[in-house]
């Protein structure tokens, strides 16, 4: 099964590029940039990754990314990830990026976007890996700041596929970002938002109604609201589910208790994703394998889930056709 899951052409729709920063690169960049980290070794970094909830993860996620300072750092971060993902059979990556977290540290938007852009072009050339870019707004910061970011990103609008909404969910409902998402829509950008990870089903409704999202990131708490499940099923709204993330952030106590099987049973359109692979114990292949161990799914189920991701991805029709062909040939 591992061999099949590895060969399966996988598209990753829910990934935070800053969450791909492995302890080895974190320490190397800390050295290169003279940044102090409260860790003496990679093992100490890993030992600190014992999270209670989303916030306890976010604290270390923002601390970890403090080593990213230059265009070259962002290039190295993304290239390091593309290579690892490629080795796991990932053929397309849609990366969230959190510019506000970098601007707040005095890093320019140019360094972030040019560095990531260079890596994306290299991955396309050298690894035949396509990618998309989702500029995320930090929902625990004011909506005004998100609007300023979107406007200041004008030189990069062409390179963006969508805007997203991430960071601390509880107490920060989607409704506060209606105006900036409307502006993104006017600019021709697609919209996605994290909702229903720790927050209630009402946040998923708000993301649909007020942000006009085409996908909901996580969305696992939708099951608490049967009418919402029916709406998501009927509309075919894609939920980008992240099993190992949900486990490590204690959204579920054990993977066996994860609502994925019920969500499938309910007819929802789901994809499997890694979220922050450096922090949650593995990339796409590990997430697929963990689901196989927990739920015993067949090859057909995994092929369906991988197909959902290719169908929902921000990519050209030509690329989609090519990847569907490769998926169908994978038995
Ligand atoms: N949820 C919200 N914000 C995030 C996450 C997540 O899982 N990962 C990185 N930022
Ligand atoms: Zn996420």
Short mmCIF file of C-alpha atoms and ligand atoms in Angstrom, two decimals:
data_model
loop_
_atom_site.label_atom_id
_atom_site.label_comp_id
_atom_site.label_asym_id
_atom_site.label_seq_id
_atom_site.Cartn_x
_atom_site.Cartn_y
_atom_site.Cartn_z
CA UNK A 1 0.00 0.00 0.00
CA UNK A 2 2.83 2.43 0.81
CA UNK A 3 4.18 1.94 -2.68
CA UNK A 4 0.77 2.66 -4.20
CA UNK A 5 0.19 5.72 -1.99
CA UNK A 6 3.62 7.03 -2.93
CA UNK A 7 3.06 6.53 -6.65
CA UNK A 8 -0.39 8.14 -6.53
CA UNK A 9 -0.05 11.63 -8.06
CA UNK A 10 -1.00 13.82 -5.12
CA UNK A 11 -2.00 17.48 -5.16
CA UNK A 12 -1.65 19.31 -1.88
CA UNK A 13 -4.24 22.05 -1.41
CA UNK A 14 -3.70 22.97 2.24
CA UNK A 15 -0.13 23.75 3.17
CA UNK A 16 1.50 26.66 4.99
CA UNK A 17 4.93 27.16 3.48
CA UNK A 18 6.25 28.44 6.82
CA UNK A 19 5.03 25.16 8.33
CA UNK A 20 7.42 23.19 6.13
CA UNK A 21 10.46 24.57 7.97
CA UNK A 22 12.27 21.47 9.26
CA UNK A 23 14.43 21.79 12.41
CA UNK A 24 17.62 21.24 10.35
CA UNK A 25 16.94 24.19 8.05
CA UNK A 26 15.67 26.26 11.01
CA UNK A 27 18.99 25.81 12.82
CA UNK A 28 21.01 26.43 9.64
CA UNK A 29 19.14 29.66 8.88
CA UNK A 30 19.41 30.78 12.51
CA UNK A 31 23.18 30.41 12.12
CA UNK A 32 23.30 32.10 8.73
CA UNK A 33 21.24 35.08 9.94
CA UNK A 34 22.48 35.35 13.52
CA UNK A 35 19.01 34.72 14.96
CA UNK A 36 18.81 33.39 18.51
CA UNK A 37 16.57 30.39 19.08
CA UNK A 38 15.84 28.87 22.49
CA UNK A 39 17.12 25.48 21.28
CA UNK A 40 20.58 23.89 21.29
CA UNK A 41 19.84 21.14 18.78
CA UNK A 42 17.36 19.79 16.24
CA UNK A 43 16.27 17.24 18.81
CA UNK A 44 15.39 20.01 21.25
CA UNK A 45 13.32 21.69 18.55
CA UNK A 46 11.43 18.47 17.91
CA UNK A 47 10.96 17.84 21.63
CA UNK A 48 9.19 21.21 21.94
CA UNK A 49 6.52 20.14 19.42
CA UNK A 50 4.07 18.82 21.98
CA UNK A 51 0.97 20.91 21.34
CA UNK A 52 -2.16 21.38 23.42
CA UNK A 53 -4.20 23.23 20.83
CA UNK A 54 -3.93 25.52 17.80
CA UNK A 55 -2.58 28.49 19.79
CA UNK A 56 0.23 26.52 21.42
CA UNK A 57 1.30 25.45 17.93
CA UNK A 58 1.02 28.95 16.49
CA UNK A 59 3.35 30.30 19.19
CA UNK A 60 6.15 27.96 18.02
CA UNK A 61 5.24 28.37 14.35
CA UNK A 62 5.75 32.15 14.56
CA UNK A 63 8.91 31.70 16.62
CA UNK A 64 10.32 29.18 14.13
CA UNK A 65 9.76 31.40 11.11
CA UNK A 66 11.78 34.22 12.75
CA UNK A 67 14.87 32.70 11.09
CA UNK A 68 13.50 33.61 7.63
CA UNK A 69 14.99 36.98 6.72
CA UNK A 70 16.05 37.19 3.07
CA UNK A 71 14.82 36.34 -0.40
CA UNK A 72 17.31 33.47 -0.43
CA UNK A 73 15.84 32.09 2.83
CA UNK A 74 12.36 31.95 1.33
CA UNK A 75 13.72 30.31 -1.80
CA UNK A 76 15.60 27.72 0.28
CA UNK A 77 12.56 27.06 2.47
CA UNK A 78 10.27 26.34 -0.46
CA UNK A 79 12.85 24.43 -2.51
CA UNK A 80 13.66 22.20 0.45
CA UNK A 81 9.97 21.43 0.74
CA UNK A 82 9.34 20.89 -2.97
CA UNK A 83 12.15 18.33 -3.04
CA UNK A 84 10.75 16.41 -0.07
CA UNK A 85 7.22 16.54 -1.45
CA UNK A 86 8.42 15.39 -4.87
CA UNK A 87 10.02 12.33 -3.24
CA UNK A 88 6.60 11.51 -1.73
CA UNK A 89 4.81 11.64 -5.08
CA UNK A 90 3.36 15.16 -4.72
CA UNK A 91 2.90 16.72 -8.16
CA UNK A 92 1.19 20.00 -7.29
CA UNK A 93 1.43 22.24 -4.21
CA UNK A 94 -0.83 25.15 -3.23
CA UNK A 95 0.99 27.11 -0.58
CA UNK A 96 -0.49 29.49 1.93
CA UNK A 97 1.95 32.21 2.87
CA UNK A 98 1.58 34.56 5.87
CA UNK A 99 3.19 37.87 4.78
CA UNK A 100 1.95 39.80 7.83
CA UNK A 101 4.07 37.60 10.08
CA UNK A 102 7.15 38.57 8.06
CA UNK A 103 6.34 42.27 7.57
CA UNK A 104 5.93 42.56 11.35
CA UNK A 105 9.57 41.44 11.70
CA UNK A 106 10.84 43.98 9.18
CA UNK A 107 11.12 41.54 6.27
CA UNK A 108 9.92 43.02 2.99
CA UNK A 109 7.05 41.62 0.97
CA UNK A 110 9.48 41.60 -1.95
CA UNK A 111 11.88 39.21 -0.17
CA UNK A 112 9.00 36.85 0.62
CA UNK A 113 7.34 36.86 -2.79
CA UNK A 114 10.47 36.93 -4.95
CA UNK A 115 12.10 34.12 -2.98
CA UNK A 116 9.02 31.90 -3.14
CA UNK A 117 8.50 32.79 -6.81
CA UNK A 118 12.02 31.70 -7.72
CA UNK A 119 11.52 28.36 -5.97
CA UNK A 120 8.19 27.83 -7.72
CA UNK A 121 9.78 28.36 -11.13
CA UNK A 122 12.64 26.01 -10.28
CA UNK A 123 10.25 23.32 -9.06
CA UNK A 124 8.30 23.56 -12.29
CA UNK A 125 11.48 23.25 -14.35
CA UNK A 126 13.45 20.72 -12.35
CA UNK A 127 10.77 18.59 -10.68
CA UNK A 128 7.78 18.96 -13.03
CA UNK A 129 5.92 20.24 -9.97
CA UNK A 130 3.21 22.84 -10.48
CA UNK A 131 2.16 25.17 -7.70
CA UNK A 132 -0.27 27.87 -6.68
CA UNK A 133 0.01 30.70 -4.20
CA UNK A 134 -2.56 31.61 -1.56
CA UNK A 135 -1.85 34.84 0.30
CA UNK A 136 -3.31 34.37 3.75
CA UNK A 137 -4.54 37.02 6.17
CA UNK A 138 -3.92 36.56 9.88
CA UNK A 139 -7.43 36.60 11.35
CA UNK A 140 -6.24 37.66 14.81
CA UNK A 141 -4.95 40.92 13.32
CA UNK A 142 -7.23 43.81 12.27
CA UNK A 143 -9.01 43.54 8.92
CA UNK A 144 -7.54 46.95 8.00
CA UNK A 145 -4.09 45.42 8.07
CA UNK A 146 -5.26 42.63 5.75
CA UNK A 147 -6.61 45.23 3.33
CA UNK A 148 -3.33 47.13 3.41
CA UNK A 149 -1.45 43.93 2.67
CA UNK A 150 -3.69 43.10 -0.27
CA UNK A 151 -3.21 46.58 -1.76
CA UNK A 152 0.53 46.59 -1.17
CA UNK A 153 0.76 43.23 -2.94
CA UNK A 154 -0.25 44.84 -6.25
CA UNK A 155 3.11 43.95 -7.89
CA UNK A 156 2.36 40.29 -7.10
CA UNK A 157 -1.38 40.02 -7.83
CA UNK A 158 -0.52 38.28 -11.09
CA UNK A 159 1.34 35.56 -9.19
CA UNK A 160 -1.49 34.94 -6.70
CA UNK A 161 -4.25 32.41 -7.19
CA UNK A 162 -6.28 33.07 -4.08
CA UNK A 163 -6.47 34.71 -0.69
CA UNK A 164 -6.94 32.71 2.50
CA UNK A 165 -7.64 33.22 6.19
CA UNK A 166 -5.61 31.52 8.90
CA UNK A 167 -4.13 31.77 12.43
CA UNK A 168 -6.10 31.73 15.71
CA UNK A 169 -9.67 30.85 14.82
CA UNK A 170 -11.73 31.09 18.01
CA UNK A 171 -13.05 34.61 18.57
CA UNK A 172 -12.02 35.68 15.06
CA UNK A 173 -14.95 34.83 12.78
CA UNK A 174 -14.79 35.18 8.99
CA UNK A 175 -17.36 37.99 8.94
CA UNK A 176 -14.72 40.55 9.95
CA UNK A 177 -12.96 40.00 6.63
CA UNK A 178 -15.91 40.40 4.26
CA UNK A 179 -14.62 43.65 2.78
CA UNK A 180 -11.09 42.48 2.03
CA UNK A 181 -12.39 39.23 0.53
CA UNK A 182 -14.75 41.27 -1.65
CA UNK A 183 -11.77 43.30 -2.83
CA UNK A 184 -9.90 40.08 -3.62
CA UNK A 185 -12.90 38.89 -5.60
CA UNK A 186 -12.97 42.16 -7.56
CA UNK A 187 -9.29 41.56 -8.37
CA UNK A 188 -10.19 38.18 -9.85
CA UNK A 189 -8.68 36.15 -7.01
CA UNK A 190 -10.28 32.97 -5.67
CA UNK A 191 -11.06 32.73 -1.95
CA UNK A 192 -10.49 30.02 0.65
CA UNK A 193 -10.65 30.21 4.45
CA UNK A 194 -9.84 28.11 7.47
CA UNK A 195 -13.09 27.41 9.30
CA UNK A 196 -14.43 24.72 11.56
CA UNK A 197 -11.04 23.52 12.78
CA UNK A 198 -11.46 24.73 16.36
CA UNK A 199 -14.26 27.17 15.56
CA UNK A 200 -17.98 26.32 15.37
CA UNK A 201 -19.99 25.38 12.24
CA UNK A 202 -21.30 28.97 12.18
CA UNK A 203 -17.83 30.07 11.05
CA UNK A 204 -18.08 27.71 8.06
CA UNK A 205 -21.43 29.27 7.16
CA UNK A 206 -19.92 32.74 7.43
CA UNK A 207 -16.99 31.75 5.20
CA UNK A 208 -19.47 30.58 2.55
CA UNK A 209 -21.94 33.45 2.90
CA UNK A 210 -19.69 36.43 3.59
CA UNK A 211 -16.35 35.48 2.04
CA UNK A 212 -17.71 33.49 -0.90
CA UNK A 213 -15.05 30.82 -0.54
CA UNK A 214 -14.70 27.98 -3.04
CA UNK A 215 -13.02 25.72 -0.46
CA UNK A 216 -13.08 25.44 3.31
CA UNK A 217 -9.79 24.59 5.00
CA UNK A 218 -10.34 21.92 7.69
CA UNK A 219 -14.13 22.20 8.11
CA UNK A 220 -14.22 19.09 10.30
CA UNK A 221 -16.69 20.59 12.77
CA UNK A 222 -19.37 20.81 10.05
CA UNK A 223 -20.72 17.48 11.26
CA UNK A 224 -22.25 19.25 14.26
CA UNK A 225 -24.71 20.98 11.89
CA UNK A 226 -26.61 18.53 9.64
CA UNK A 227 -28.18 21.28 7.52
CA UNK A 228 -24.72 22.67 6.83
CA UNK A 229 -23.45 19.21 5.88
CA UNK A 230 -26.32 18.94 3.42
CA UNK A 231 -25.47 22.33 1.94
CA UNK A 232 -21.77 21.48 1.59
CA UNK A 233 -22.64 18.15 0.00
CA UNK A 234 -25.10 19.65 -2.44
CA UNK A 235 -22.76 22.46 -3.47
CA UNK A 236 -19.81 20.08 -3.65
CA UNK A 237 -17.75 22.48 -1.56
CA UNK A 238 -14.29 21.02 -1.06
CA UNK A 239 -13.05 20.59 2.50
CA UNK A 240 -9.26 20.36 2.76
CA UNK A 241 -8.82 18.01 5.70
CA UNK A 242 -5.50 17.58 7.52
CA UNK A 243 -5.56 14.36 9.57
CA UNK A 244 -2.16 14.53 11.32
CA UNK A 245 -2.64 18.23 12.05
CA UNK A 246 -5.97 17.51 13.71
CA UNK A 247 -4.31 14.78 15.76
CA UNK A 248 -1.32 16.89 16.86
CA UNK A 249 -3.47 19.91 17.71
CA UNK A 250 -5.86 17.70 19.67
CA UNK A 251 -8.88 18.40 17.50
CA UNK A 252 -9.18 14.61 17.91
CA UNK A 253 -7.56 12.43 20.60
CA UNK A 254 -6.81 9.50 18.30
CA UNK A 255 -6.83 9.27 14.51
CA UNK A 256 -9.30 6.38 14.84
CA UNK A 257 -11.74 8.95 16.29
CA UNK A 258 -11.32 11.34 13.37
CA UNK A 259 -14.59 12.26 11.63
CA UNK A 260 -13.13 11.59 8.15
CA UNK A 261 -15.05 8.33 7.62
CA UNK A 262 -18.34 10.00 8.63
CA UNK A 263 -17.58 12.94 6.38
CA UNK A 264 -17.01 10.59 3.45
CA UNK A 265 -20.15 8.69 4.34
CA UNK A 266 -22.06 11.99 4.30
CA UNK A 267 -21.05 12.52 0.68
CA UNK A 268 -18.77 15.50 1.29
CA UNK A 269 -16.02 16.35 -1.20
CA UNK A 270 -12.77 15.91 0.71
CA UNK A 271 -9.05 16.14 0.13
CA UNK A 272 -6.16 14.98 2.35
CA UNK A 273 -3.44 17.49 3.17
CA UNK A 274 -0.49 18.05 5.47
CA UNK A 275 -1.05 21.64 6.74
CA UNK A 276 2.32 22.13 8.51
CA UNK A 277 4.31 18.97 7.77
CA UNK A 278 7.45 19.96 9.70
CA UNK A 279 5.40 20.41 12.88
CA UNK A 280 2.79 17.66 12.67
CA UNK A 281 4.81 14.54 12.02
CA UNK A 282 4.84 14.18 8.29
CA UNK A 283 3.95 15.20 4.78
CA UNK A 284 1.36 13.99 2.31
CA UNK A 285 2.54 10.39 2.20
CA UNK A 286 2.48 10.10 6.01
CA UNK A 287 -1.02 11.56 6.09
CA UNK A 288 -2.25 9.10 3.47
CA UNK A 289 -0.58 6.20 5.24
CA UNK A 290 -1.95 7.22 8.63
CA UNK A 291 -5.44 7.18 7.13
CA UNK A 292 -4.84 3.75 5.70
CA UNK A 293 -3.79 2.47 9.13
CA UNK A 294 -6.69 4.15 10.93
CA UNK A 295 -9.52 3.56 8.47
CA UNK A 296 -8.35 0.70 6.24
CA UNK A 297 -9.44 2.53 3.11
CA UNK A 298 -9.09 0.88 -0.29
CA UNK A 299 -7.01 2.06 -3.23
CA UNK A 300 -10.21 3.32 -4.84
CA UNK A 301 -10.95 5.59 -1.88
CA UNK A 302 -7.45 7.08 -1.96
CA UNK A 303 -7.69 7.50 -5.72
CA UNK A 304 -11.02 9.34 -5.29
CA UNK A 305 -9.52 11.64 -2.66
CA UNK A 306 -6.49 12.38 -4.85
CA UNK A 307 -8.86 13.03 -7.77
CA UNK A 308 -10.86 15.53 -5.71
CA UNK A 309 -7.66 17.50 -5.10
CA UNK A 310 -6.70 17.57 -8.78
CA UNK A 311 -10.25 18.61 -9.72
CA UNK A 312 -10.30 21.46 -7.16
CA UNK A 313 -6.75 22.71 -7.71
CA UNK A 314 -5.84 26.11 -9.12
CA UNK A 315 -4.15 24.89 -12.31
CA UNK A 316 -4.54 25.08 -16.07
CA UNK A 317 -6.90 22.70 -17.85
CA UNK A 318 -3.90 21.23 -19.67
CA UNK A 319 -2.12 20.44 -16.40
CA UNK A 320 -5.32 19.07 -14.87
CA UNK A 321 -5.86 16.79 -17.85
CA UNK A 322 -2.30 15.52 -17.63
CA UNK A 323 -2.57 14.79 -13.91
CA UNK A 324 -5.96 13.08 -14.25
CA UNK A 325 -4.39 10.83 -16.90
CA UNK A 326 -1.54 9.96 -14.56
CA UNK A 327 -3.96 9.31 -11.72
CA UNK A 328 -6.14 6.98 -13.79
CA UNK A 329 -3.07 5.05 -14.89
CA UNK A 330 -2.05 4.52 -11.26
CA UNK A 331 -3.40 1.14 -10.13
N1 LIG B 1 -4.81 26.66 11.43
C1 LIG B 1 -4.79 27.99 11.44
N2 LIG B 1 -3.73 28.70 11.12
C2 LIG B 1 -2.64 28.05 10.74
C3 LIG B 1 -2.59 26.68 10.71
C4 LIG B 1 -3.75 25.94 11.07
O1 LIG B 1 -3.81 24.71 11.05
N3 LIG B 1 -1.34 26.35 10.30
C5 LIG B 1 -0.67 27.50 10.09
N4 LIG B 1 -1.44 28.53 10.36
ZN1 LIG B 2 -3.92 25.33 7.80
#
